[in-house]
Amino acid sequence: MTTNAQRTIIRGGHVWSGRVDERAEQDVLIEGDRIVAIGARGQLAADDALEVDAKGATLIPGMVDAHGHLSFPVVTYNTEIEDTPPEESILITMHNARKMLDAGFTGVIGAGSPRLRTEVVIRNEIDAGGIPGPRLMPSTPTLTTTGGLNDTGQLHQKRAVAAMVADGVEEVRRAIRLGYREGVDVVKINISGDDFFTRPHGRLTTMSLDEVRMAVDTCNEYGLKAVAHARSAESVKRAVRAGVHVLHHADFCDEEALDLIEEAKDRMFVTPTVGLYHGLLYNSGYPESALEKMMVREALACNIATHSELRKRGVRMLIGGDYGVAFMPNGTNAKDVENLVTYLGFTPVEALRAATYHGGLAMGLGAGEICEGGLADLVLVDGDPTADATLVADQSKLRMVMKGGQIHRKAG
Ligand SMILES: [Zn+2]
């Protein structure tokens, strides 16, 4: 059989599939956008294929950030997102999309964009081949209630808030139908507040169970993914009972919330987002008084308690969480692999699995595992990232990034 599809062979290194714990000495043949053969080192014949030297390196599945904010303009103050004009937002999102792919991220699940079409138009242009970027599941602006997280409105001025403010089940349903019409894949719902804002704080639950259920049910009807910002224990319970696809944060879980997540672990994913606390404490430059006011150390302790426990219970975790703010810019997201090891007791393999295989499952596009027939979204990393959790965050160690069989970047 002859074919015109481009063929690439990645030869002479190790392969880590994403699913199993061990690496293997294997070569991988790619044709078109798919992995077509995996064989023992030196055993695959592919004379006509472009050869990539993998000696001393490990081939892993492309990474997925499950809580992406590609539209963030290096946020340094609370209302900066809505203050950024739409035209600038588009350019920022476009540049960040390329930065993510440069950094080995072949997938991003949106977690709130400033306007309904900001990520949609970038997804469309990436898919059309016009600009480089990961597979992107565009998100709505966060769906919140009046006075909920991201409702930055004030009575005395007409502010265009970077959120969809909806109260009651009918407004929630309408907002999601609007998102569907405008092309999103993901609806981000804010069920609790957040300690980084004066109000509502992270232990306050702001969206009613009826509203959460309506959001998830409507998403399911339209084939969209509902993802939730939920820090308080009650917000976690509402998210899980309603059936959200991805649960973000979940810091302040009580025993009942942990049990509910465990019961739902085969149908949902959790993003610990512990990296934001690490960034705040060590890279933000915020004065101690500000960190104290936001109760960062207390929240970090709760986050560690929750997610160490969820890890033990076999809950599927993802990486990502508010990369895009000034002290953790887009493109540095792979630091989360190390964060899961440092803070939550993951082994490097488990953390890498959160970044790759679980991310692929959460996106549901057939990527995230190196297997015959799988999408060729791949990263070639110098050394052994299954033993050293810091490697994937060092872009000088990424020898090649491939998305859909196309080499995006390659050392040398
Ligand atoms: Zn976020």
JSON list of N, CA and C in Angstrom, two decimals, residues 211-284:
[
{"chain": "A", "resi": 211, "resn": "GLU", "atom": "N", "xyz": [-29.33, 25.46, 40.66]},
{"chain": "A", "resi": 211, "resn": "GLU", "atom": "CA", "xyz": [-28.60, 26.12, 39.56]},
{"chain": "A", "resi": 211, "resn": "GLU", "atom": "C", "xyz": [-27.46, 25.25, 39.05]},
{"chain": "A", "resi": 212, "resn": "VAL", "atom": "N", "xyz": [-26.75, 24.61, 39.98]},
{"chain": "A", "resi": 212, "resn": "VAL", "atom": "CA", "xyz": [-25.65, 23.73, 39.57]},
{"chain": "A", "resi": 212, "resn": "VAL", "atom": "C", "xyz": [-26.19, 22.56, 38.75]},
{"chain": "A", "resi": 213, "resn": "ARG", "atom": "N", "xyz": [-27.28, 21.97, 39.24]},
{"chain": "A", "resi": 213, "resn": "ARG", "atom": "CA", "xyz": [-27.87, 20.83, 38.50]},
{"chain": "A", "resi": 213, "resn": "ARG", "atom": "C", "xyz": [-28.32, 21.26, 37.11]},
{"chain": "A", "resi": 214, "resn": "MET", "atom": "N", "xyz": [-28.94, 22.43, 37.02]},
{"chain": "A", "resi": 214, "resn": "MET", "atom": "CA", "xyz": [-29.38, 22.92, 35.71]},
{"chain": "A", "resi": 214, "resn": "MET", "atom": "C", "xyz": [-28.18, 23.12, 34.78]},
{"chain": "A", "resi": 215, "resn": "ALA", "atom": "N", "xyz": [-27.09, 23.67, 35.34]},
{"chain": "A", "resi": 215, "resn": "ALA", "atom": "CA", "xyz": [-25.89, 23.89, 34.52]},
{"chain": "A", "resi": 215, "resn": "ALA", "atom": "C", "xyz": [-25.37, 22.57, 33.97]},
{"chain": "A", "resi": 216, "resn": "VAL", "atom": "N", "xyz": [-25.24, 21.58, 34.83]},
{"chain": "A", "resi": 216, "resn": "VAL", "atom": "CA", "xyz": [-24.66, 20.30, 34.39]},
{"chain": "A", "resi": 216, "resn": "VAL", "atom": "C", "xyz": [-25.61, 19.58, 33.44]},
{"chain": "A", "resi": 217, "resn": "ASP", "atom": "N", "xyz": [-26.89, 19.56, 33.77]},
{"chain": "A", "resi": 217, "resn": "ASP", "atom": "CA", "xyz": [-27.86, 18.88, 32.91]},
{"chain": "A", "resi": 217, "resn": "ASP", "atom": "C", "xyz": [-27.91, 19.51, 31.52]},
{"chain": "A", "resi": 218, "resn": "THR", "atom": "N", "xyz": [-27.87, 20.84, 31.47]},
{"chain": "A", "resi": 218, "resn": "THR", "atom": "CA", "xyz": [-27.92, 21.52, 30.17]},
{"chain": "A", "resi": 218, "resn": "THR", "atom": "C", "xyz": [-26.63, 21.23, 29.39]},
{"chain": "A", "resi": 219, "resn": "CYS", "atom": "N", "xyz": [-25.49, 21.25, 30.07]},
{"chain": "A", "resi": 219, "resn": "CYS", "atom": "CA", "xyz": [-24.23, 20.90, 29.40]},
{"chain": "A", "resi": 219, "resn": "CYS", "atom": "C", "xyz": [-24.33, 19.49, 28.81]},
{"chain": "A", "resi": 220, "resn": "ASN", "atom": "N", "xyz": [-24.84, 18.55, 29.59]},
{"chain": "A", "resi": 220, "resn": "ASN", "atom": "CA", "xyz": [-24.94, 17.18, 29.10]},
{"chain": "A", "resi": 220, "resn": "ASN", "atom": "C", "xyz": [-25.85, 17.10, 27.88]},
{"chain": "A", "resi": 221, "resn": "GLU", "atom": "N", "xyz": [-26.96, 17.81, 27.90]},
{"chain": "A", "resi": 221, "resn": "GLU", "atom": "CA", "xyz": [-27.88, 17.79, 26.75]},
{"chain": "A", "resi": 221, "resn": "GLU", "atom": "C", "xyz": [-27.20, 18.30, 25.48]},
{"chain": "A", "resi": 222, "resn": "TYR", "atom": "N", "xyz": [-26.32, 19.30, 25.63]},
{"chain": "A", "resi": 222, "resn": "TYR", "atom": "CA", "xyz": [-25.70, 19.93, 24.47]},
{"chain": "A", "resi": 222, "resn": "TYR", "atom": "C", "xyz": [-24.31, 19.38, 24.16]},
{"chain": "A", "resi": 223, "resn": "GLY", "atom": "N", "xyz": [-23.87, 18.38, 24.91]},
{"chain": "A", "resi": 223, "resn": "GLY", "atom": "CA", "xyz": [-22.55, 17.80, 24.64]},
{"chain": "A", "resi": 223, "resn": "GLY", "atom": "C", "xyz": [-21.40, 18.68, 25.09]},
{"chain": "A", "resi": 224, "resn": "LEU", "atom": "N", "xyz": [-21.64, 19.54, 26.06]},
{"chain": "A", "resi": 224, "resn": "LEU", "atom": "CA", "xyz": [-20.58, 20.38, 26.61]},
{"chain": "A", "resi": 224, "resn": "LEU", "atom": "C", "xyz": [-20.07, 19.77, 27.92]},
{"chain": "A", "resi": 225, "resn": "LYS", "atom": "N", "xyz": [-18.88, 20.17, 28.33]},
{"chain": "A", "resi": 225, "resn": "LYS", "atom": "CA", "xyz": [-18.32, 19.70, 29.60]},
{"chain": "A", "resi": 225, "resn": "LYS", "atom": "C", "xyz": [-18.53, 20.77, 30.66]},
{"chain": "A", "resi": 226, "resn": "ALA", "atom": "N", "xyz": [-19.12, 20.39, 31.78]},
{"chain": "A", "resi": 226, "resn": "ALA", "atom": "CA", "xyz": [-19.26, 21.32, 32.91]},
{"chain": "A", "resi": 226, "resn": "ALA", "atom": "C", "xyz": [-18.06, 21.16, 33.83]},
{"chain": "A", "resi": 227, "resn": "VAL", "atom": "N", "xyz": [-17.35, 22.26, 34.08]},
{"chain": "A", "resi": 227, "resn": "VAL", "atom": "CA", "xyz": [-16.22, 22.22, 35.01]},
{"chain": "A", "resi": 227, "resn": "VAL", "atom": "C", "xyz": [-16.49, 23.25, 36.10]},
{"chain": "A", "resi": 228, "resn": "ALA", "atom": "N", "xyz": [-16.06, 22.95, 37.31]},
{"chain": "A", "resi": 228, "resn": "ALA", "atom": "CA", "xyz": [-16.50, 23.75, 38.45]},
{"chain": "A", "resi": 228, "resn": "ALA", "atom": "C", "xyz": [-15.35, 24.34, 39.26]},
{"chain": "A", "resi": 229, "resn": "HIS", "atom": "N", "xyz": [-15.48, 25.62, 39.57]},
{"chain": "A", "resi": 229, "resn": "HIS", "atom": "CA", "xyz": [-14.67, 26.24, 40.62]},
{"chain": "A", "resi": 229, "resn": "HIS", "atom": "C", "xyz": [-15.39, 25.97, 41.93]},
{"chain": "A", "resi": 230, "resn": "ALA", "atom": "N", "xyz": [-14.80, 25.16, 42.80]},
{"chain": "A", "resi": 230, "resn": "ALA", "atom": "CA", "xyz": [-15.47, 24.80, 44.05]},
{"chain": "A", "resi": 230, "resn": "ALA", "atom": "C", "xyz": [-14.42, 24.66, 45.15]},
{"chain": "A", "resi": 231, "resn": "ARG", "atom": "N", "xyz": [-14.38, 25.61, 46.05]},
{"chain": "A", "resi": 231, "resn": "ARG", "atom": "CA", "xyz": [-13.42, 25.53, 47.16]},
{"chain": "A", "resi": 231, "resn": "ARG", "atom": "C", "xyz": [-14.10, 25.04, 48.44]},
{"chain": "A", "resi": 232, "resn": "SER", "atom": "N", "xyz": [-15.28, 25.54, 48.76]},
{"chain": "A", "resi": 232, "resn": "SER", "atom": "CA", "xyz": [-15.94, 25.15, 50.01]},
{"chain": "A", "resi": 232, "resn": "SER", "atom": "C", "xyz": [-16.41, 23.70, 49.93]},
{"chain": "A", "resi": 233, "resn": "ALA", "atom": "N", "xyz": [-16.56, 23.07, 51.10]},
{"chain": "A", "resi": 233, "resn": "ALA", "atom": "CA", "xyz": [-17.03, 21.68, 51.13]},
{"chain": "A", "resi": 233, "resn": "ALA", "atom": "C", "xyz": [-18.42, 21.56, 50.48]},
{"chain": "A", "resi": 234, "resn": "GLU", "atom": "N", "xyz": [-19.30, 22.51, 50.81]},
{"chain": "A", "resi": 234, "resn": "GLU", "atom": "CA", "xyz": [-20.65, 22.43, 50.27]},
{"chain": "A", "resi": 234, "resn": "GLU", "atom": "C", "xyz": [-20.64, 22.60, 48.74]},
{"chain": "A", "resi": 235, "resn": "SER", "atom": "N", "xyz": [-19.80, 23.47, 48.23]},
{"chain": "A", "resi": 235, "resn": "SER", "atom": "CA", "xyz": [-19.74, 23.65, 46.77]},
{"chain": "A", "resi": 235, "resn": "SER", "atom": "C", "xyz": [-19.24, 22.38, 46.08]},
{"chain": "A", "resi": 236, "resn": "VAL", "atom": "N", "xyz": [-18.30, 21.68, 46.73]},
{"chain": "A", "resi": 236, "resn": "VAL", "atom": "CA", "xyz": [-17.81, 20.41, 46.18]},
{"chain": "A", "resi": 236, "resn": "VAL", "atom": "C", "xyz": [-18.96, 19.40, 46.13]},
{"chain": "A", "resi": 237, "resn": "LYS", "atom": "N", "xyz": [-19.74, 19.34, 47.21]},
{"chain": "A", "resi": 237, "resn": "LYS", "atom": "CA", "xyz": [-20.84, 18.36, 47.25]},
{"chain": "A", "resi": 237, "resn": "LYS", "atom": "C", "xyz": [-21.86, 18.66, 46.16]},
{"chain": "A", "resi": 238, "resn": "ARG", "atom": "N", "xyz": [-22.18, 19.93, 45.97]},
{"chain": "A", "resi": 238, "resn": "ARG", "atom": "CA", "xyz": [-23.14, 20.28, 44.91]},
{"chain": "A", "resi": 238, "resn": "ARG", "atom": "C", "xyz": [-22.59, 19.92, 43.54]},
{"chain": "A", "resi": 239, "resn": "ALA", "atom": "N", "xyz": [-21.29, 20.19, 43.33]},
{"chain": "A", "resi": 239, "resn": "ALA", "atom": "CA", "xyz": [-20.67, 19.88, 42.04]},
{"chain": "A", "resi": 239, "resn": "ALA", "atom": "C", "xyz": [-20.74, 18.39, 41.75]},
{"chain": "A", "resi": 240, "resn": "VAL", "atom": "N", "xyz": [-20.38, 17.60, 42.75]},
{"chain": "A", "resi": 240, "resn": "VAL", "atom": "CA", "xyz": [-20.32, 16.14, 42.54]},
{"chain": "A", "resi": 240, "resn": "VAL", "atom": "C", "xyz": [-21.73, 15.57, 42.39]},
{"chain": "A", "resi": 241, "resn": "ARG", "atom": "N", "xyz": [-22.64, 16.02, 43.23]},
{"chain": "A", "resi": 241, "resn": "ARG", "atom": "CA", "xyz": [-24.03, 15.50, 43.15]},
{"chain": "A", "resi": 241, "resn": "ARG", "atom": "C", "xyz": [-24.65, 15.83, 41.80]},
{"chain": "A", "resi": 242, "resn": "ALA", "atom": "N", "xyz": [-24.31, 17.00, 41.27]},
{"chain": "A", "resi": 242, "resn": "ALA", "atom": "CA", "xyz": [-24.87, 17.39, 39.98]},
{"chain": "A", "resi": 242, "resn": "ALA", "atom": "C", "xyz": [-24.17, 16.67, 38.82]},
{"chain": "A", "resi": 243, "resn": "GLY", "atom": "N", "xyz": [-22.94, 16.19, 39.07]},
{"chain": "A", "resi": 243, "resn": "GLY", "atom": "CA", "xyz": [-22.24, 15.41, 38.05]},
{"chain": "A", "resi": 243, "resn": "GLY", "atom": "C", "xyz": [-21.28, 16.18, 37.17]},
{"chain": "A", "resi": 244, "resn": "VAL", "atom": "N", "xyz": [-20.53, 17.14, 37.73]},
{"chain": "A", "resi": 244, "resn": "VAL", "atom": "CA", "xyz": [-19.57, 17.89, 36.91]},
{"chain": "A", "resi": 244, "resn": "VAL", "atom": "C", "xyz": [-18.48, 16.96, 36.37]},
{"chain": "A", "resi": 245, "resn": "HIS", "atom": "N", "xyz": [-17.89, 17.38, 35.27]},
{"chain": "A", "resi": 245, "resn": "HIS", "atom": "CA", "xyz": [-16.86, 16.58, 34.61]},
{"chain": "A", "resi": 245, "resn": "HIS", "atom": "C", "xyz": [-15.49, 16.79, 35.27]},
{"chain": "A", "resi": 246, "resn": "VAL", "atom": "N", "xyz": [-15.15, 18.05, 35.55]},
{"chain": "A", "resi": 246, "resn": "VAL", "atom": "CA", "xyz": [-13.88, 18.36, 36.22]},
{"chain": "A", "resi": 246, "resn": "VAL", "atom": "C", "xyz": [-14.17, 19.27, 37.41]},
{"chain": "A", "resi": 247, "resn": "LEU", "atom": "N", "xyz": [-13.61, 18.88, 38.54]},
{"chain": "A", "resi": 247, "resn": "LEU", "atom": "CA", "xyz": [-13.75, 19.65, 39.77]},
{"chain": "A", "resi": 247, "resn": "LEU", "atom": "C", "xyz": [-12.42, 20.35, 40.05]},
{"chain": "A", "resi": 248, "resn": "HIS", "atom": "N", "xyz": [-12.43, 21.67, 40.09]},
{"chain": "A", "resi": 248, "resn": "HIS", "atom": "CA", "xyz": [-11.20, 22.43, 40.36]},
{"chain": "A", "resi": 248, "resn": "HIS", "atom": "C", "xyz": [-11.13, 22.85, 41.82]},
{"chain": "A", "resi": 249, "resn": "HIS", "atom": "N", "xyz": [-9.94, 22.79, 42.38]},
{"chain": "A", "resi": 249, "resn": "HIS", "atom": "CA", "xyz": [-9.59, 23.30, 43.72]},
{"chain": "A", "resi": 249, "resn": "HIS", "atom": "C", "xyz": [-10.00, 22.33, 44.84]},
{"chain": "A", "resi": 250, "resn": "ALA", "atom": "N", "xyz": [-11.27, 22.36, 45.26]},
{"chain": "A", "resi": 250, "resn": "ALA", "atom": "CA", "xyz": [-11.80, 21.44, 46.29]},
{"chain": "A", "resi": 250, "resn": "ALA", "atom": "C", "xyz": [-11.03, 21.52, 47.61]},
{"chain": "A", "resi": 251, "resn": "ASP", "atom": "N", "xyz": [-10.46, 22.68, 47.91]},
{"chain": "A", "resi": 251, "resn": "ASP", "atom": "CA", "xyz": [-9.55, 22.80, 49.06]},
{"chain": "A", "resi": 251, "resn": "ASP", "atom": "C", "xyz": [-10.16, 22.36, 50.38]},
{"chain": "A", "resi": 252, "resn": "PHE", "atom": "N", "xyz": [-11.39, 22.83, 50.64]},
{"chain": "A", "resi": 252, "resn": "PHE", "atom": "CA", "xyz": [-11.92, 22.74, 52.01]},
{"chain": "A", "resi": 252, "resn": "PHE", "atom": "C", "xyz": [-12.89, 21.56, 52.18]},
{"chain": "A", "resi": 253, "resn": "CYS", "atom": "N", "xyz": [-12.57, 20.45, 51.53]},
{"chain": "A", "resi": 253, "resn": "CYS", "atom": "CA", "xyz": [-13.42, 19.25, 51.63]},
{"chain": "A", "resi": 253, "resn": "CYS", "atom": "C", "xyz": [-13.55, 18.76, 53.07]},
{"chain": "A", "resi": 254, "resn": "ASP", "atom": "N", "xyz": [-14.74, 18.35, 53.45]},
{"chain": "A", "resi": 254, "resn": "ASP", "atom": "CA", "xyz": [-14.90, 17.58, 54.69]},
{"chain": "A", "resi": 254, "resn": "ASP", "atom": "C", "xyz": [-15.02, 16.10, 54.30]},
{"chain": "A", "resi": 255, "resn": "GLU", "atom": "N", "xyz": [-15.24, 15.25, 55.30]},
{"chain": "A", "resi": 255, "resn": "GLU", "atom": "CA", "xyz": [-15.26, 13.81, 55.05]},
{"chain": "A", "resi": 255, "resn": "GLU", "atom": "C", "xyz": [-16.35, 13.42, 54.05]},
{"chain": "A", "resi": 256, "resn": "GLU", "atom": "N", "xyz": [-17.51, 14.04, 54.19]},
{"chain": "A", "resi": 256, "resn": "GLU", "atom": "CA", "xyz": [-18.61, 13.71, 53.28]},
{"chain": "A", "resi": 256, "resn": "GLU", "atom": "C", "xyz": [-18.27, 14.09, 51.84]},
{"chain": "A", "resi": 257, "resn": "ALA", "atom": "N", "xyz": [-17.62, 15.23, 51.66]},
{"chain": "A", "resi": 257, "resn": "ALA", "atom": "CA", "xyz": [-17.22, 15.65, 50.31]},
{"chain": "A", "resi": 257, "resn": "ALA", "atom": "C", "xyz": [-16.20, 14.68, 49.72]},
{"chain": "A", "resi": 258, "resn": "LEU", "atom": "N", "xyz": [-15.24, 14.26, 50.55]},
{"chain": "A", "resi": 258, "resn": "LEU", "atom": "CA", "xyz": [-14.23, 13.30, 50.07]},
{"chain": "A", "resi": 258, "resn": "LEU", "atom": "C", "xyz": [-14.90, 11.99, 49.64]},
{"chain": "A", "resi": 259, "resn": "ASP", "atom": "N", "xyz": [-15.86, 11.53, 50.45]},
{"chain": "A", "resi": 259, "resn": "ASP", "atom": "CA", "xyz": [-16.56, 10.28, 50.11]},
{"chain": "A", "resi": 259, "resn": "ASP", "atom": "C", "xyz": [-17.34, 10.41, 48.80]},
{"chain": "A", "resi": 260, "resn": "LEU", "atom": "N", "xyz": [-17.98, 11.55, 48.61]},
{"chain": "A", "resi": 260, "resn": "LEU", "atom": "CA", "xyz": [-18.75, 11.75, 47.38]},
{"chain": "A", "resi": 260, "resn": "LEU", "atom": "C", "xyz": [-17.84, 11.72, 46.15]},
{"chain": "A", "resi": 261, "resn": "ILE", "atom": "N", "xyz": [-16.69, 12.38, 46.26]},
{"chain": "A", "resi": 261, "resn": "ILE", "atom": "CA", "xyz": [-15.74, 12.37, 45.14]},
{"chain": "A", "resi": 261, "resn": "ILE", "atom": "C", "xyz": [-15.28, 10.95, 44.86]},
{"chain": "A", "resi": 262, "resn": "GLU", "atom": "N", "xyz": [-14.96, 10.23, 45.94]},
{"chain": "A", "resi": 262, "resn": "GLU", "atom": "CA", "xyz": [-14.47, 8.86, 45.76]},
{"chain": "A", "resi": 262, "resn": "GLU", "atom": "C", "xyz": [-15.53, 8.00, 45.04]},
{"chain": "A", "resi": 263, "resn": "GLU", "atom": "N", "xyz": [-16.79, 8.16, 45.45]},
{"chain": "A", "resi": 263, "resn": "GLU", "atom": "CA", "xyz": [-17.86, 7.38, 44.80]},
{"chain": "A", "resi": 263, "resn": "GLU", "atom": "C", "xyz": [-17.98, 7.71, 43.32]},
{"chain": "A", "resi": 264, "resn": "ALA", "atom": "N", "xyz": [-17.61, 8.95, 42.95]},
{"chain": "A", "resi": 264, "resn": "ALA", "atom": "CA", "xyz": [-17.80, 9.41, 41.56]},
{"chain": "A", "resi": 264, "resn": "ALA", "atom": "C", "xyz": [-16.50, 9.33, 40.75]},
{"chain": "A", "resi": 265, "resn": "LYS", "atom": "N", "xyz": [-15.48, 8.64, 41.29]},
{"chain": "A", "resi": 265, "resn": "LYS", "atom": "CA", "xyz": [-14.14, 8.78, 40.70]},
{"chain": "A", "resi": 265, "resn": "LYS", "atom": "C", "xyz": [-14.02, 8.20, 39.29]},
{"chain": "A", "resi": 266, "resn": "ASP", "atom": "N", "xyz": [-14.92, 7.34, 38.89]},
{"chain": "A", "resi": 266, "resn": "ASP", "atom": "CA", "xyz": [-14.83, 6.80, 37.53]},
{"chain": "A", "resi": 266, "resn": "ASP", "atom": "C", "xyz": [-15.48, 7.69, 36.48]},
{"chain": "A", "resi": 267, "resn": "ARG", "atom": "N", "xyz": [-16.20, 8.71, 36.92]},
{"chain": "A", "resi": 267, "resn": "ARG", "atom": "CA", "xyz": [-16.85, 9.58, 35.94]},
{"chain": "A", "resi": 267, "resn": "ARG", "atom": "C", "xyz": [-16.39, 11.03, 36.02]},
{"chain": "A", "resi": 268, "resn": "MET", "atom": "N", "xyz": [-15.46, 11.33, 36.90]},
{"chain": "A", "resi": 268, "resn": "MET", "atom": "CA", "xyz": [-15.01, 12.72, 37.01]},
{"chain": "A", "resi": 268, "resn": "MET", "atom": "C", "xyz": [-13.51, 12.81, 37.26]},
{"chain": "A", "resi": 269, "resn": "PHE", "atom": "N", "xyz": [-13.00, 14.01, 37.13]},
{"chain": "A", "resi": 269, "resn": "PHE", "atom": "CA", "xyz": [-11.57, 14.31, 37.34]},
{"chain": "A", "resi": 269, "resn": "PHE", "atom": "C", "xyz": [-11.46, 15.47, 38.32]},
{"chain": "A", "resi": 270, "resn": "VAL", "atom": "N", "xyz": [-10.31, 15.53, 39.01]},
{"chain": "A", "resi": 270, "resn": "VAL", "atom": "CA", "xyz": [-10.09, 16.60, 39.98]},
{"chain": "A", "resi": 270, "resn": "VAL", "atom": "C", "xyz": [-8.76, 17.30, 39.68]},
{"chain": "A", "resi": 271, "resn": "THR", "atom": "N", "xyz": [-8.78, 18.62, 39.70]},
{"chain": "A", "resi": 271, "resn": "THR", "atom": "CA", "xyz": [-7.57, 19.41, 39.51]},
{"chain": "A", "resi": 271, "resn": "THR", "atom": "C", "xyz": [-7.19, 20.05, 40.84]},
{"chain": "A", "resi": 272, "resn": "PRO", "atom": "N", "xyz": [-6.12, 19.59, 41.48]},
{"chain": "A", "resi": 272, "resn": "PRO", "atom": "CA", "xyz": [-5.78, 20.13, 42.82]},
{"chain": "A", "resi": 272, "resn": "PRO", "atom": "C", "xyz": [-5.41, 21.61, 42.81]},
{"chain": "A", "resi": 273, "resn": "THR", "atom": "N", "xyz": [-4.82, 22.09, 41.72]},
{"chain": "A", "resi": 273, "resn": "THR", "atom": "CA", "xyz": [-4.41, 23.51, 41.58]},
{"chain": "A", "resi": 273, "resn": "THR", "atom": "C", "xyz": [-3.57, 23.99, 42.76]},
{"chain": "A", "resi": 274, "resn": "VAL", "atom": "N", "xyz": [-2.73, 23.10, 43.28]},
{"chain": "A", "resi": 274, "resn": "VAL", "atom": "CA", "xyz": [-1.89, 23.47, 44.42]},
{"chain": "A", "resi": 274, "resn": "VAL", "atom": "C", "xyz": [-0.80, 24.47, 44.00]},
{"chain": "A", "resi": 275, "resn": "GLY", "atom": "N", "xyz": [-0.53, 24.52, 42.70]},
{"chain": "A", "resi": 275, "resn": "GLY", "atom": "CA", "xyz": [0.55, 25.37, 42.19]},
{"chain": "A", "resi": 275, "resn": "GLY", "atom": "C", "xyz": [0.33, 26.85, 42.48]},
{"chain": "A", "resi": 276, "resn": "LEU", "atom": "N", "xyz": [-0.92, 27.27, 42.55]},
{"chain": "A", "resi": 276, "resn": "LEU", "atom": "CA", "xyz": [-1.19, 28.68, 42.80]},
{"chain": "A", "resi": 276, "resn": "LEU", "atom": "C", "xyz": [-0.69, 29.08, 44.20]},
{"chain": "A", "resi": 277, "resn": "TYR", "atom": "N", "xyz": [-0.85, 28.19, 45.16]},
{"chain": "A", "resi": 277, "resn": "TYR", "atom": "CA", "xyz": [-0.36, 28.49, 46.51]},
{"chain": "A", "resi": 277, "resn": "TYR", "atom": "C", "xyz": [1.16, 28.55, 46.52]},
{"chain": "A", "resi": 278, "resn": "HIS", "atom": "N", "xyz": [1.77, 27.60, 45.82]},
{"chain": "A", "resi": 278, "resn": "HIS", "atom": "CA", "xyz": [3.24, 27.62, 45.71]},
{"chain": "A", "resi": 278, "resn": "HIS", "atom": "C", "xyz": [3.70, 28.94, 45.08]},
{"chain": "A", "resi": 279, "resn": "GLY", "atom": "N", "xyz": [3.03, 29.33, 44.01]},
{"chain": "A", "resi": 279, "resn": "GLY", "atom": "CA", "xyz": [3.40, 30.57, 43.33]},
{"chain": "A", "resi": 279, "resn": "GLY", "atom": "C", "xyz": [3.22, 31.79, 44.23]},
{"chain": "A", "resi": 280, "resn": "LEU", "atom": "N", "xyz": [2.11, 31.82, 44.95]},
{"chain": "A", "resi": 280, "resn": "LEU", "atom": "CA", "xyz": [1.85, 32.95, 45.84]},
{"chain": "A", "resi": 280, "resn": "LEU", "atom": "C", "xyz": [2.92, 33.06, 46.92]},
{"chain": "A", "resi": 281, "resn": "LEU", "atom": "N", "xyz": [3.28, 31.92, 47.50]},
{"chain": "A", "resi": 281, "resn": "LEU", "atom": "CA", "xyz": [4.22, 31.94, 48.63]},
{"chain": "A", "resi": 281, "resn": "LEU", "atom": "C", "xyz": [5.65, 32.23, 48.19]},
{"chain": "A", "resi": 282, "resn": "TYR", "atom": "N", "xyz": [6.05, 31.71, 47.04]},
{"chain": "A", "resi": 282, "resn": "TYR", "atom": "CA", "xyz": [7.48, 31.76, 46.71]},
{"chain": "A", "resi": 282, "resn": "TYR", "atom": "C", "xyz": [7.84, 32.63, 45.51]},
{"chain": "A", "resi": 283, "resn": "ASN", "atom": "N", "xyz": [6.88, 32.97, 44.68]},
{"chain": "A", "resi": 283, "resn": "ASN", "atom": "CA", "xyz": [7.23, 33.72, 43.48]},
{"chain": "A", "resi": 283, "resn": "ASN", "atom": "C", "xyz": [6.48, 35.04, 43.30]},
{"chain": "A", "resi": 284, "resn": "SER", "atom": "N", "xyz": [5.46, 35.27, 44.11]},
{"chain": "A", "resi": 284, "resn": "SER", "atom": "CA", "xyz": [4.60, 36.43, 43.85]},
{"chain": "A", "resi": 284, "resn": "SER", "atom": "C", "xyz": [5.24, 37.74, 44.31]}
]
